[in-house]
mmCIF file of C-alpha atoms in Angstrom:
data_model
loop_
_atom_site.group_PDB
_atom_site.id
_atom_site.type_symbol
_atom_site.label_atom_id
_atom_site.label_comp_id
_atom_site.label_asym_id
_atom_site.label_seq_id
_atom_site.Cartn_x
_atom_site.Cartn_y
_atom_site.Cartn_z
ATOM 1 C CA UNK A 1108 69.459 76.883 104.632
ATOM 2 C CA UNK A 1109 69.929 80.496 103.546
ATOM 3 C CA UNK A 1110 73.309 80.631 105.211
ATOM 4 C CA UNK A 1111 74.421 77.379 103.606
ATOM 5 C CA UNK A 1112 73.228 78.483 100.162
ATOM 6 C CA UNK A 1113 74.944 81.845 100.447
ATOM 7 C CA UNK A 1114 78.162 80.180 101.622
ATOM 8 C CA UNK A 1115 78.197 77.855 98.614
ATOM 9 C CA UNK A 1116 77.547 80.680 96.169
ATOM 10 C CA UNK A 1117 80.152 82.914 97.785
ATOM 11 C CA UNK A 1118 82.823 80.236 97.686
ATOM 12 C CA UNK A 1119 81.997 79.409 94.056
ATOM 13 C CA UNK A 1120 82.187 83.081 93.083
ATOM 14 C CA UNK A 1121 85.520 83.633 94.838
ATOM 15 C CA UNK A 1122 86.990 80.490 93.289
ATOM 16 C CA UNK A 1123 85.801 81.631 89.859
ATOM 17 C CA UNK A 1124 87.375 85.068 90.366
ATOM 18 C CA UNK A 1125 90.600 83.400 91.459
ATOM 19 C CA UNK A 1126 90.847 81.105 88.437
ATOM 20 C CA UNK A 1127 89.640 83.723 85.941
ATOM 21 C CA UNK A 1128 92.179 86.284 87.156
ATOM 22 C CA UNK A 1129 94.934 83.689 87.159
ATOM 23 C CA UNK A 1130 94.288 82.646 83.561
ATOM 24 C CA UNK A 1131 93.952 86.245 82.381
ATOM 25 C CA UNK A 1132 97.269 87.164 84.024
ATOM 26 C CA UNK A 1133 99.015 84.341 82.168
ATOM 27 C CA UNK A 1134 97.537 85.491 78.840
ATOM 28 C CA UNK A 1135 98.628 89.133 79.056
ATOM 29 C CA UNK A 1136 101.913 88.872 80.989
ATOM 30 C CA UNK A 1137 104.095 88.703 77.882
ATOM 31 C CA UNK A 1138 103.594 92.477 77.531
ATOM 32 C CA UNK A 1139 105.697 94.762 79.741
ATOM 33 C CA UNK A 1140 103.941 97.980 80.777
ATOM 34 C CA UNK A 1141 105.047 101.260 82.365
ATOM 35 C CA UNK A 1142 103.428 102.038 85.740
ATOM 36 C CA UNK A 1143 104.506 105.501 86.891
ATOM 37 C CA UNK A 1144 108.094 104.823 85.842
ATOM 38 C CA UNK A 1145 108.173 101.213 87.032
ATOM 39 C CA UNK A 1146 108.081 98.321 84.576
ATOM 40 C CA UNK A 1147 105.961 95.234 85.114
ATOM 41 C CA UNK A 1148 104.193 92.481 83.152
ATOM 42 C CA UNK A 1149 100.670 93.524 82.147
ATOM 43 C CA UNK A 1150 99.168 90.696 84.183
ATOM 44 C CA UNK A 1151 100.170 92.334 87.475
ATOM 45 C CA UNK A 1152 96.677 93.616 88.323
ATOM 46 C CA UNK A 1153 94.866 90.406 87.397
ATOM 47 C CA UNK A 1154 97.360 88.284 89.316
ATOM 48 C CA UNK A 1155 97.112 90.513 92.389
ATOM 49 C CA UNK A 1156 93.390 89.735 92.573
ATOM 50 C CA UNK A 1157 94.262 86.086 93.264
ATOM 51 C CA UNK A 1158 96.006 87.088 96.499
ATOM 52 C CA UNK A 1159 92.987 89.123 97.648
ATOM 53 C CA UNK A 1160 90.718 86.150 97.014
ATOM 54 C CA UNK A 1161 93.035 83.593 98.624
ATOM 55 C CA UNK A 1162 93.301 85.756 101.768
ATOM 56 C CA UNK A 1163 89.507 85.999 102.060
ATOM 57 C CA UNK A 1164 89.128 82.245 101.558
ATOM 58 C CA UNK A 1165 91.900 81.567 104.078
ATOM 59 C CA UNK A 1166 90.254 83.777 106.693
ATOM 60 C CA UNK A 1167 86.748 82.388 106.268
ATOM 61 C CA UNK A 1168 87.184 78.749 105.250
ATOM 62 C CA UNK A 1169 90.677 77.960 106.507
ATOM 63 C CA UNK A 1170 94.001 76.731 105.212
ATOM 64 C CA UNK A 1171 92.789 73.452 103.703
ATOM 65 C CA UNK A 1172 90.126 75.060 101.526
ATOM 66 C CA UNK A 1173 92.541 77.806 100.450
ATOM 67 C CA UNK A 1174 95.094 75.197 99.381
ATOM 68 C CA UNK A 1175 92.388 73.353 97.451
ATOM 69 C CA UNK A 1176 91.678 76.520 95.467
ATOM 70 C CA UNK A 1177 95.400 77.022 94.820
ATOM 71 C CA UNK A 1178 95.735 73.467 93.500
ATOM 72 C CA UNK A 1179 92.599 73.802 91.367
ATOM 73 C CA UNK A 1180 94.010 77.037 89.982
ATOM 74 C CA UNK A 1181 97.201 75.248 88.984
ATOM 75 C CA UNK A 1182 95.227 72.605 87.081
ATOM 76 C CA UNK A 1183 93.079 75.296 85.448
ATOM 77 C CA UNK A 1184 96.198 77.192 84.374
ATOM 78 C CA UNK A 1185 97.695 74.054 82.822
ATOM 79 C CA UNK A 1186 94.425 73.380 81.013
ATOM 80 C CA UNK A 1187 94.152 76.948 79.733
ATOM 81 C CA UNK A 1188 97.718 76.854 78.414
ATOM 82 C CA UNK A 1189 97.123 73.527 76.667
ATOM 83 C CA UNK A 1190 93.892 74.767 75.066
ATOM 84 C CA UNK A 1191 95.563 78.018 73.978
ATOM 85 C CA UNK A 1192 98.387 76.168 72.285
ATOM 86 C CA UNK A 1193 95.957 73.750 70.624
ATOM 87 C CA UNK A 1194 93.978 76.676 69.199
ATOM 88 C CA UNK A 1195 97.157 78.451 68.160
ATOM 89 C CA UNK A 1196 98.717 75.578 66.233
ATOM 90 C CA UNK A 1197 95.512 74.091 64.796
ATOM 91 C CA UNK A 1198 95.346 74.585 61.028
ATOM 92 C CA UNK A 1199 93.254 77.736 60.431
ATOM 93 C CA UNK A 1200 90.479 78.088 57.901
ATOM 94 C CA UNK A 1201 91.817 79.284 54.516
ATOM 95 C CA UNK A 1202 89.686 82.450 54.621
ATOM 96 C CA UNK A 1203 90.793 83.486 58.146
ATOM 97 C CA UNK A 1204 93.547 86.102 58.190
ATOM 98 C CA UNK A 1205 93.988 86.728 61.910
ATOM 99 C CA UNK A 1206 96.665 84.138 62.700
ATOM 100 C CA UNK A 1207 99.493 86.635 63.131
ATOM 101 C CA UNK A 1208 97.607 88.786 65.633
ATOM 102 C CA UNK A 1209 96.223 85.714 67.390
ATOM 103 C CA UNK A 1210 99.739 84.300 67.758
ATOM 104 C CA UNK A 1211 101.129 87.592 69.076
ATOM 105 C CA UNK A 1212 98.809 87.270 72.095
ATOM 106 C CA UNK A 1213 98.777 83.537 72.765
ATOM 107 C CA UNK A 1214 102.194 82.359 71.578
ATOM 108 C CA UNK A 1215 103.866 82.551 74.977
ATOM 109 C CA UNK A 1216 107.335 81.112 74.951
ATOM 110 C CA UNK A 1217 107.981 77.926 76.956
ATOM 111 C CA UNK A 1218 110.045 80.029 79.366
ATOM 112 C CA UNK A 1219 107.102 82.285 80.201
ATOM 113 C CA UNK A 1220 104.808 79.306 80.652
ATOM 114 C CA UNK A 1221 107.305 77.557 82.927
ATOM 115 C CA UNK A 1222 107.896 80.795 84.841
ATOM 116 C CA UNK A 1223 104.157 81.290 85.375
ATOM 117 C CA UNK A 1224 103.592 77.774 86.676
ATOM 118 C CA UNK A 1225 106.647 77.729 88.929
ATOM 119 C CA UNK A 1226 106.081 81.201 90.382
ATOM 120 C CA UNK A 1227 102.402 80.493 90.937
ATOM 121 C CA UNK A 1228 102.678 77.261 92.888
ATOM 122 C CA UNK A 1229 105.562 78.490 95.078
ATOM 123 C CA UNK A 1230 104.167 81.959 95.855
ATOM 124 C CA UNK A 1231 100.546 80.936 96.404
ATOM 125 C CA UNK A 1232 101.500 78.050 98.677
ATOM 126 C CA UNK A 1233 103.734 80.404 100.660
ATOM 127 C CA UNK A 1234 100.957 83.012 100.864
ATOM 128 C CA UNK A 1235 98.484 80.561 102.410
ATOM 129 C CA UNK A 1236 101.086 79.137 104.828
ATOM 130 C CA UNK A 1237 102.345 82.555 105.987
ATOM 131 C CA UNK A 1238 98.799 83.927 106.316
ATOM 132 C CA UNK A 1239 97.841 81.160 108.728
ATOM 133 C CA UNK A 1240 101.124 81.350 110.608
ATOM 134 C CA UNK A 1241 100.496 85.045 111.245
ATOM 135 C CA UNK A 1242 96.887 84.306 112.154
ATOM 136 C CA UNK A 1243 98.075 81.843 114.799
ATOM 137 C CA UNK A 1244 100.754 84.217 116.105
ATOM 138 C CA UNK A 1245 98.265 87.090 116.503
ATOM 139 C CA UNK A 1246 95.482 84.979 117.975
ATOM 140 C CA UNK A 1247 93.190 85.669 115.031
ATOM 141 C CA UNK A 1248 93.503 89.453 115.378
ATOM 142 C CA UNK A 1249 94.933 92.072 112.996
ATOM 143 C CA UNK A 1250 93.647 90.832 109.647
ATOM 144 C CA UNK A 1251 95.299 93.849 108.005
ATOM 145 C CA UNK A 1252 98.719 92.602 109.164
ATOM 146 C CA UNK A 1253 98.471 89.060 107.809
ATOM 147 C CA UNK A 1254 96.763 90.229 104.630
ATOM 148 C CA UNK A 1255 99.511 92.714 103.784
ATOM 149 C CA UNK A 1256 102.563 90.924 105.138
ATOM 150 C CA UNK A 1257 101.728 87.546 103.583
ATOM 151 C CA UNK A 1258 101.031 89.225 100.242
ATOM 152 C CA UNK A 1259 104.171 91.385 100.311
ATOM 153 C CA UNK A 1260 106.440 88.409 100.965
ATOM 154 C CA UNK A 1261 104.640 86.102 98.550
ATOM 155 C CA UNK A 1262 104.573 88.685 95.769
ATOM 156 C CA UNK A 1263 108.307 89.257 96.129
ATOM 157 C CA UNK A 1264 108.837 85.510 95.737
ATOM 158 C CA UNK A 1265 106.470 85.414 92.776
ATOM 159 C CA UNK A 1266 108.040 88.399 91.010
ATOM 160 C CA UNK A 1267 111.577 87.122 91.513
ATOM 161 C CA UNK A 1268 110.835 83.620 90.212
ATOM 162 C CA UNK A 1269 108.629 84.675 87.295
ATOM 163 C CA UNK A 1270 110.769 87.500 85.937
ATOM 164 C CA UNK A 1271 114.067 85.632 86.395
ATOM 165 C CA UNK A 1272 112.868 82.448 84.672
ATOM 166 C CA UNK A 1273 110.911 84.258 81.950
ATOM 167 C CA UNK A 1274 113.201 87.135 81.015
ATOM 168 C CA UNK A 1275 116.758 86.506 82.260
ATOM 169 C CA UNK A 1276 119.230 87.303 79.500
ATOM 170 C CA UNK A 1277 116.524 88.976 77.401
ATOM 171 C CA UNK A 1278 115.308 91.935 79.477
ATOM 172 C CA UNK A 1279 116.543 93.906 82.528
ATOM 173 C CA UNK A 1280 115.217 91.495 85.143
ATOM 174 C CA UNK A 1281 116.119 93.583 88.211
ATOM 175 C CA UNK A 1282 114.128 96.586 86.996
ATOM 176 C CA UNK A 1283 111.140 94.416 86.100
ATOM 177 C CA UNK A 1284 111.239 92.523 89.421
ATOM 178 C CA UNK A 1285 111.294 95.790 91.377
ATOM 179 C CA UNK A 1286 108.588 97.355 89.221
ATOM 180 C CA UNK A 1287 106.273 94.369 89.478
ATOM 181 C CA UNK A 1288 106.806 93.995 93.207
ATOM 182 C CA UNK A 1289 106.233 97.704 93.920
ATOM 183 C CA UNK A 1290 102.992 97.596 91.916
ATOM 184 C CA UNK A 1291 101.817 94.496 93.769
ATOM 185 C CA UNK A 1292 102.684 95.957 97.180
ATOM 186 C CA UNK A 1293 100.720 99.114 96.341
ATOM 187 C CA UNK A 1294 97.757 96.980 95.322
ATOM 188 C CA UNK A 1295 98.093 94.939 98.537
ATOM 189 C CA UNK A 1296 97.743 98.087 100.649
ATOM 190 C CA UNK A 1297 94.824 99.345 98.569
ATOM 191 C CA UNK A 1298 92.978 96.028 98.695
ATOM 192 C CA UNK A 1299 92.930 95.819 102.524
ATOM 193 C CA UNK A 1300 89.493 97.498 102.806
ATOM 194 C CA UNK A 1301 88.156 95.011 100.229
ATOM 195 C CA UNK A 1302 89.458 92.073 102.253
ATOM 196 C CA UNK A 1303 87.897 93.474 105.438
ATOM 197 C CA UNK A 1304 84.593 94.098 103.660
ATOM 198 C CA UNK A 1305 84.543 90.635 102.130
ATOM 199 C CA UNK A 1306 85.412 88.872 105.381
ATOM 200 C CA UNK A 1307 82.895 90.919 107.392
ATOM 201 C CA UNK A 1308 80.055 90.260 104.949
ATOM 202 C CA UNK A 1309 80.775 86.549 104.717
ATOM 203 C CA UNK A 1310 80.997 86.121 108.483
ATOM 204 C CA UNK A 1311 77.668 87.840 108.971
ATOM 205 C CA UNK A 1312 75.870 85.934 106.228
ATOM 206 C CA UNK A 1313 77.335 82.438 106.637
ATOM 207 C CA UNK A 1314 77.767 82.258 110.440
ATOM 208 C CA UNK A 1315 81.334 81.107 109.835
ATOM 209 C CA UNK A 1316 84.313 82.336 111.828
ATOM 210 C CA UNK A 1317 83.778 84.514 114.888
ATOM 211 C CA UNK A 1318 81.940 87.777 114.157
ATOM 212 C CA UNK A 1319 82.809 89.199 117.565
ATOM 213 C CA UNK A 1320 86.525 88.575 117.108
ATOM 214 C CA UNK A 1321 88.674 91.648 116.587
ATOM 215 C CA UNK A 1322 90.145 91.877 113.101
#
């Protein structure tokens, strides 16, 4: 019973982190930031968390559950965008003077919204598929390899689609694609210990997977 309860809570927490980070990334990505000379949308850190979470879910619960989270995230993102636009364009109270600042944060252009949705569904689906392909090829060993390689490839796809659709003809897309991808790759390498820690803890507490298997 303890194992089952912990498993349910862990999966709920990871799914919540996934969806929360995804929505936050969409909210702040209209701002371009400078990261040690590279340029990237401000949502780069929040969005990178979704790949950490999806890799942990893929390793512990499998491809089907990971895809379920990806699809739920897509629906949550659509809902968040719809609610944001409803709040933005709803007639404000006559004594409220914050509409301009509110709009500067939430008034994402249709291009950015389309770019977010398209990049998300393509890159996340690819991440789950490649992760499990590598898992099969390595016989379940070398978690660090599938974690990093699946994220590196998927983040390149994500950065290319998002930046091209959102900013082509408006900003220097090549510089932003490179900057965002470099930042995400750096985060992917840094998050490997977190993925190992998360997978190890979950395997021990939930009796899922194979604790004796080399990772």
